[in-house]
Tab-separated table of C-alpha atoms in Angstrom:
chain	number	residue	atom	x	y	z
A	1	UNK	CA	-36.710	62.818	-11.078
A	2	UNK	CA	-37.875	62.381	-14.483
A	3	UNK	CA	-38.339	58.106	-15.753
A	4	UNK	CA	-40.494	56.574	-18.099
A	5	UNK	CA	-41.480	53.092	-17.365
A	6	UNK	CA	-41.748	49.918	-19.244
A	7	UNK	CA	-43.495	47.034	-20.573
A	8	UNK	CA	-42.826	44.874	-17.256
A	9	UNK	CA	-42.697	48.119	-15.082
A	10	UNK	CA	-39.340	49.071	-14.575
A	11	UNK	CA	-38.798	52.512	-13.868
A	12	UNK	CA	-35.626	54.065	-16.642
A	13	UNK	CA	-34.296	56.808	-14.731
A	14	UNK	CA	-33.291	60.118	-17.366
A	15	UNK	CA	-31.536	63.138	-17.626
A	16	UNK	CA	-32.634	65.478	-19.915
A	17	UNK	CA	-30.110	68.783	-20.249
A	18	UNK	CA	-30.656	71.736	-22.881
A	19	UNK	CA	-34.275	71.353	-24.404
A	20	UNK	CA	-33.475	73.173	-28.055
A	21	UNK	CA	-31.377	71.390	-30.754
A	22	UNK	CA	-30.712	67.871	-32.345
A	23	UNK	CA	-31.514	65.259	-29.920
A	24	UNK	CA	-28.060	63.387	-28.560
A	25	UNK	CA	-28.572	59.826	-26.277
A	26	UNK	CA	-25.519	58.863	-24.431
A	27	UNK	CA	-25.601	55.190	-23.254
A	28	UNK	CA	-23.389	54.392	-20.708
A	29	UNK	CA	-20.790	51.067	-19.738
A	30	UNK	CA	-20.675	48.831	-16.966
A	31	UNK	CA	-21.589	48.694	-14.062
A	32	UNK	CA	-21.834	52.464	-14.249
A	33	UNK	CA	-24.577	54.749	-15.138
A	34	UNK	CA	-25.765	58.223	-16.946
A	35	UNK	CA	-23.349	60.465	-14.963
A	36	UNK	CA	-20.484	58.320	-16.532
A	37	UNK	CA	-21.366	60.812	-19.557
A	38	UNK	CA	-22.324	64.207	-17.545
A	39	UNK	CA	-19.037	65.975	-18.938
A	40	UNK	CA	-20.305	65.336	-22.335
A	41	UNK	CA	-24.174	65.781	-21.630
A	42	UNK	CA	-22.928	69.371	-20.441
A	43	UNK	CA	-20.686	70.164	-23.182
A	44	UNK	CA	-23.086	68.877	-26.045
A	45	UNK	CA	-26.112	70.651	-24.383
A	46	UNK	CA	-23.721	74.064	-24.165
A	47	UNK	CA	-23.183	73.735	-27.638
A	48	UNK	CA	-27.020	73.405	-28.589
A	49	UNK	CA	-28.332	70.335	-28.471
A	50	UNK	CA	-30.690	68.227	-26.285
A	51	UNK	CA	-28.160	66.091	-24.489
A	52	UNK	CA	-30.124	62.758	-22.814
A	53	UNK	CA	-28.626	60.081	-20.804
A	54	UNK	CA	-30.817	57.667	-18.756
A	55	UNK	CA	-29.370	54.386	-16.476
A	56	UNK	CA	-29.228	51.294	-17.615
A	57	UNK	CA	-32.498	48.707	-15.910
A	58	UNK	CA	-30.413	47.659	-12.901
A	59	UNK	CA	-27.779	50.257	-12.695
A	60	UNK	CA	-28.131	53.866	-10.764
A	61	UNK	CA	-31.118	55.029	-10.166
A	62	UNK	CA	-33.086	52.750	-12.432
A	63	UNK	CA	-35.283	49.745	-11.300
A	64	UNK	CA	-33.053	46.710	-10.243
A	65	UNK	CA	-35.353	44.043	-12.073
A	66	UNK	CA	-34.771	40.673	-11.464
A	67	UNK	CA	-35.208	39.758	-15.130
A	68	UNK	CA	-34.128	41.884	-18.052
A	69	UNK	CA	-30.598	42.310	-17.463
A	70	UNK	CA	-29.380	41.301	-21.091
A	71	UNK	CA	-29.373	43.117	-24.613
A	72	UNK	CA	-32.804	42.424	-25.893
A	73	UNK	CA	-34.408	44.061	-22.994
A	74	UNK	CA	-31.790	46.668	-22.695
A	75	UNK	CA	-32.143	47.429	-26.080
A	76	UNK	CA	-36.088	47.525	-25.884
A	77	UNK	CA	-35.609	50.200	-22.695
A	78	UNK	CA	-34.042	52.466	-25.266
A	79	UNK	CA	-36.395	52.439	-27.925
A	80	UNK	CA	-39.273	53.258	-24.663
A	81	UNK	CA	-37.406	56.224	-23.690
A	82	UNK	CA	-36.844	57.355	-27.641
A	83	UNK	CA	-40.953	56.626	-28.160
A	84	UNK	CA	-41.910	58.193	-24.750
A	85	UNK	CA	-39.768	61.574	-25.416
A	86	UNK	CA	-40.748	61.388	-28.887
A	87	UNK	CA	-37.143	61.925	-30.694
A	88	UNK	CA	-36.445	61.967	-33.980
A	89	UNK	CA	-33.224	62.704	-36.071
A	90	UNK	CA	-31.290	61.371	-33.047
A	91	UNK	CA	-27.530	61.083	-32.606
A	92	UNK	CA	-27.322	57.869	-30.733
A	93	UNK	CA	-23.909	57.513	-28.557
A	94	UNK	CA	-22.166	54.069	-26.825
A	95	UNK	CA	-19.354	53.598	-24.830
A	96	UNK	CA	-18.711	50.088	-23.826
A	97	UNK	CA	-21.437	47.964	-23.033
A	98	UNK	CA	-24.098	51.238	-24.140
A	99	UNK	CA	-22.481	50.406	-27.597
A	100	UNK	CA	-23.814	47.075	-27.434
A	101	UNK	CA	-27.596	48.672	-26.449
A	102	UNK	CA	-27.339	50.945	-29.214
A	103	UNK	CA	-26.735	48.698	-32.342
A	104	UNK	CA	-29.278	46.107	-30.614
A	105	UNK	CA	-31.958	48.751	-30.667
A	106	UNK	CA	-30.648	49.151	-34.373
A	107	UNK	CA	-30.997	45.525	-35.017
A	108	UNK	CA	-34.432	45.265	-33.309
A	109	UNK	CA	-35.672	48.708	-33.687
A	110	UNK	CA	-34.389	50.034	-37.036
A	111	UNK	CA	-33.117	53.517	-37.700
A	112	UNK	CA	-36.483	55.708	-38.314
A	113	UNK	CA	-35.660	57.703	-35.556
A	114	UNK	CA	-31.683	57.610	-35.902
A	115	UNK	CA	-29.438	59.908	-38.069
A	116	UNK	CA	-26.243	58.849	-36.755
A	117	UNK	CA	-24.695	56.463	-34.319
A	118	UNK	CA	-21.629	57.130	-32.453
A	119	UNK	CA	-19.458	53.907	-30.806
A	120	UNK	CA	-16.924	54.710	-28.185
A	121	UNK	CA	-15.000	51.866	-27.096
A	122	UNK	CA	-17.614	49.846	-27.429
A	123	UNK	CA	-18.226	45.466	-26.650
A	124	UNK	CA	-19.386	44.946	-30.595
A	125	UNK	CA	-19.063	42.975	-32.768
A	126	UNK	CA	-18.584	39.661	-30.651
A	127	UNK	CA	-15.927	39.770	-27.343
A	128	UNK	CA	-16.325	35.940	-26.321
A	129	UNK	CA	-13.686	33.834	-28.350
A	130	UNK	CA	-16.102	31.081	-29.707
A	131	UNK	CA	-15.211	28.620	-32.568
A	132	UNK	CA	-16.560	30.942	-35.217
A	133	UNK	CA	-15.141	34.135	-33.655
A	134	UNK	CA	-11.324	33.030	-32.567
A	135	UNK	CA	-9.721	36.352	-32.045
A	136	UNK	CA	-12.257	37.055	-29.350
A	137	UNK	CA	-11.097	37.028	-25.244
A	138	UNK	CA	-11.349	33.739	-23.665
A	139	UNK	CA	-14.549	32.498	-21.112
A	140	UNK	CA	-12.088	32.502	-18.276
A	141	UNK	CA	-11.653	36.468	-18.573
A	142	UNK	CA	-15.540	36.789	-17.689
A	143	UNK	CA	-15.776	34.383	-15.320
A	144	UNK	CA	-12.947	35.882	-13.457
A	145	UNK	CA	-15.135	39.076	-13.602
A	146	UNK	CA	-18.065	36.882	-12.739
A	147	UNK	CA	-15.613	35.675	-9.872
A	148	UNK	CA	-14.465	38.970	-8.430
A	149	UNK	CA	-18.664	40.133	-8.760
A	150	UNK	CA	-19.850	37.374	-6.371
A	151	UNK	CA	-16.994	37.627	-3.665
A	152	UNK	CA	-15.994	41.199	-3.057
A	153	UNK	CA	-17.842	43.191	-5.398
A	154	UNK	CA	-16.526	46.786	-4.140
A	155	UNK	CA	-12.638	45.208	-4.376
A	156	UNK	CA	-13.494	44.356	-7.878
A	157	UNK	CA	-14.431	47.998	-8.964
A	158	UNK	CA	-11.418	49.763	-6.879
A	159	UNK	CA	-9.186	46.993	-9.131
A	160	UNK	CA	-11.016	47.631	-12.363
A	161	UNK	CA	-10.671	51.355	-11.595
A	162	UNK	CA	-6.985	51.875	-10.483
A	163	UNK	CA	-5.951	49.550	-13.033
A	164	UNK	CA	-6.879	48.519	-17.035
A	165	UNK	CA	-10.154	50.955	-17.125
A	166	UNK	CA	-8.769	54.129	-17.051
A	167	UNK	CA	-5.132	52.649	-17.784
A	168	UNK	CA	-3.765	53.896	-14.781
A	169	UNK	CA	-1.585	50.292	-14.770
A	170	UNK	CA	0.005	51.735	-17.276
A	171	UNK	CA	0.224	55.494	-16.599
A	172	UNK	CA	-0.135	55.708	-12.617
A	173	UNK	CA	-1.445	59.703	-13.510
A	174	UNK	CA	-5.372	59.389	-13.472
A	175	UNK	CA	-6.859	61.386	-11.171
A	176	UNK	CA	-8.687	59.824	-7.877
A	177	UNK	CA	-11.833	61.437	-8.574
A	178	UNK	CA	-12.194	59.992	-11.709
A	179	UNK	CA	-11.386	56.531	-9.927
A	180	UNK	CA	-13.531	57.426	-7.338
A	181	UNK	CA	-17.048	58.286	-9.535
A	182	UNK	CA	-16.065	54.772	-11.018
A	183	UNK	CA	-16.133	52.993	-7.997
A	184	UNK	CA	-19.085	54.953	-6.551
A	185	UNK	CA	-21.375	54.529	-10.137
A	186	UNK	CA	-20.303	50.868	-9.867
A	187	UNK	CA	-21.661	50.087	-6.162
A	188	UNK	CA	-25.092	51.655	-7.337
A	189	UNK	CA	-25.605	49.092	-9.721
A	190	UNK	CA	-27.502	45.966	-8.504
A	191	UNK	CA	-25.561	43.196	-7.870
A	192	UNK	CA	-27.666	40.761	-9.795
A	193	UNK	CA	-27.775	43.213	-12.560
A	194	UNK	CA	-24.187	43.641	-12.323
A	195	UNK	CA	-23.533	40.063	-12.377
A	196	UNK	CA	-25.704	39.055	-15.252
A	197	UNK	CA	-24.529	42.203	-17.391
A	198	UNK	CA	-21.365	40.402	-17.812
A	199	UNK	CA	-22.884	37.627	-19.854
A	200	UNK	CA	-24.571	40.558	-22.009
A	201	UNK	CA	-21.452	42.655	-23.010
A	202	UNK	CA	-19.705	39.668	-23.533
A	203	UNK	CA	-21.355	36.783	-25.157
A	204	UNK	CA	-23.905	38.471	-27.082
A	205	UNK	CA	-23.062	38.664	-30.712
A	206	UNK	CA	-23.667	41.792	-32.596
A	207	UNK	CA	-22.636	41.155	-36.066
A	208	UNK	CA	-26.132	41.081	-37.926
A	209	UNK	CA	-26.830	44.308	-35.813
A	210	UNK	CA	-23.527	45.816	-37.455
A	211	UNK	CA	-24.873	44.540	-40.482
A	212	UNK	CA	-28.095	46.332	-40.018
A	213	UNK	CA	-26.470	50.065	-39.455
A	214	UNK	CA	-27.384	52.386	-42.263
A	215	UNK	CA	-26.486	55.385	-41.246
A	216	UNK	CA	-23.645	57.442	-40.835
A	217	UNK	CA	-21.305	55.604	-37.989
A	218	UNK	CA	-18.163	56.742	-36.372
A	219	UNK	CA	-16.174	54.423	-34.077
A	220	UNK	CA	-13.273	55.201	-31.492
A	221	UNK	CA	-11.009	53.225	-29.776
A	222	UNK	CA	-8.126	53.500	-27.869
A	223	UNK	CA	-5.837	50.816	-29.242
A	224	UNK	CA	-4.358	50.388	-25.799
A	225	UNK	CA	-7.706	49.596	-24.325
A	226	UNK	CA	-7.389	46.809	-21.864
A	227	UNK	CA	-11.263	46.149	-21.707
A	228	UNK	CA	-12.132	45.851	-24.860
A	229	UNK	CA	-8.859	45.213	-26.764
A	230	UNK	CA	-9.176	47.212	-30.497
A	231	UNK	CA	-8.493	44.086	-32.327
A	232	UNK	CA	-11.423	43.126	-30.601
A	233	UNK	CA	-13.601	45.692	-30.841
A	234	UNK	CA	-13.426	49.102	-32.641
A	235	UNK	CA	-11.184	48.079	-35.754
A	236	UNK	CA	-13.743	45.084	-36.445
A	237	UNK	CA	-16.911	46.805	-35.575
A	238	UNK	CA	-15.672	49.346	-38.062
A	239	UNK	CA	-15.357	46.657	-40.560
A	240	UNK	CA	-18.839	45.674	-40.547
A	241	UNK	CA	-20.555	49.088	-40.629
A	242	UNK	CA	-20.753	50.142	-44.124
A	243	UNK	CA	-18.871	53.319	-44.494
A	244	UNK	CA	-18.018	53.989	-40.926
A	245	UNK	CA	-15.545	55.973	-39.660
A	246	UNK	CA	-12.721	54.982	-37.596
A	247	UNK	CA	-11.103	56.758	-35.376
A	248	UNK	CA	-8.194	55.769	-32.905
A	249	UNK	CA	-6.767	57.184	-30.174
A	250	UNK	CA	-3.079	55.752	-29.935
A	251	UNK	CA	-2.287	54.713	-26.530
A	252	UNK	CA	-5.386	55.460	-25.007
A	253	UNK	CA	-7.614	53.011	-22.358
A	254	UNK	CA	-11.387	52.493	-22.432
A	255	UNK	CA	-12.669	55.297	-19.928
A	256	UNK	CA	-12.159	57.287	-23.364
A	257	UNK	CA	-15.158	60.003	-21.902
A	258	UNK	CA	-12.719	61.043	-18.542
A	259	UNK	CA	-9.541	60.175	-19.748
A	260	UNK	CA	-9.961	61.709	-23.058
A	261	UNK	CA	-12.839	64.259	-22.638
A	262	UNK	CA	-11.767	67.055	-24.453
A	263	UNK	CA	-10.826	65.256	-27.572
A	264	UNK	CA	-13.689	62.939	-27.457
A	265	UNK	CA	-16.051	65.786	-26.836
A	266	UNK	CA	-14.571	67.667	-29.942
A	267	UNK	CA	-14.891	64.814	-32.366
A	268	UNK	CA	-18.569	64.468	-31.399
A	269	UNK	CA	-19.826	67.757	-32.035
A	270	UNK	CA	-17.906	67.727	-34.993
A	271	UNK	CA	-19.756	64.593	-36.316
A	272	UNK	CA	-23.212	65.213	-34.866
A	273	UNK	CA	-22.611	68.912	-36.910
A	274	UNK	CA	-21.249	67.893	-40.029
């Protein structure tokens, strides 16, 4: 299995599908990992481009570090694999907490290699509700999270799964196996990875990293997601990104890239083409 490895030695596990054609990298969310975006990886690579998608350090079949598990170092990890494979005029991709990686690397990286950056119901700009960010989610939300992680980790993914991910609390029609891949990706994560994640999707702030886009940006949100609620995320990421491009998907949850492949896959080729 293909990895490259980093400054402290973790091992970044990668896929790499359909060699010819504008690079696309497809971070995923928590506490998942790179086959969270395989239906999309296939489709983008089918329609000719170089589709890569590597695990998070901690999650899958990436390292479990002890240290590292926050944005800095996440977003660090991407720029390795991006150096090591050499890609330029990349289309970078985040759902969730891999939209948080991808407009850190932007914020520490720059865009030299970047033509476009893709946000799919994604943690930015801010989630924790602080005194200078009052329409975030309050501290007790993530340390319930933080709660549920610590004292029955695998209950915590079935609930997260058969409830506000997919929206199947709402809906009760999402298939198993989608449920299921959740709950599997989930237990393959490391549990102090896992834990400490949580503190990195949530209470890192990303608004000088918005700031710092300069390139063409599209954003999509459900504005029924449950996760990350739109008024939280997508409609004021959007905001900050100079001449980005909303788009929202009315009634839709957060696990946009299962419950919403089709569509989603659609408006990404059409962007990464245009």
């Amino acid at each position: 299995m293909p990895y490259v490895t980093t400054d402290d030695g973790a091992q970044i596990f990668y896929k790499d599908w359909g060699a010819d054609g504008s690079p696309v990298v497809l971070s995923h969310g928590w506490p998942l990992n790179a086959d969270a975006w395989d239906a999309a990886a296939l489709f983008l690579a089918e329609h000719g481009h170089r589709a890569v998608a590597h695990d998070r350090r901690g999650h899958g079949r990436s390292t479990q570090t002890w240290h590292g598990n926050e944005m800095d170092t996440y977003a660090d990890d991407l720029a390795r694999l991006l150096d090591t494979l050499d890609l330029t005029d990349v289309t970078l991709v985040g759902h969730s907490t891999g939209g948080g990686e991808v407009v850190r690397y932007v914020g520490r990286h720059g865009t030299a290699r970047v033509a476009r950056i893709v946000l799919v119901s994604a943690v930015p700009p801010l989630m924790l509700r602080t005194d200078d960010n009052p329409g975030g989610l309050p501290l007790e939300v993530f340390d319930g999270l933080r709660a549920g992680e610590r004292a029955d980790r695998a209950q915590l993914y079935r609930d997260l799964a058969d409830g506000p991910f997919f929206g199947h609390n709402r809906t009760h029609d999402v298939d198993q196996g989608f449920r299921d891949a959740f709950w599997l990706q989930s237990m393959a994560c490391g549990h102090r990875a896992a834990y400490e994640c949580i503190a990195a999707f949530s209470a890192t702030d990303f608004r000088a990293d918005l700031a710092a886009v300069d390139v063409p940006t599209l954003v999509i949100h459900g504005d029924d997601d449950q996760i990350v609620p739109f008024a939280v995320g997508g409609e004021r990421s959007a905001a900050l990104v100079a001449g980005a491009t909303l788009t929202v998907y009315a009634a839709r949850p957060h696990g946009l890239p299962d419950t919403d492949r089709e569509r989603l896959h659609q408006d990404l080729l059409a962007f990464i083409d245009a």
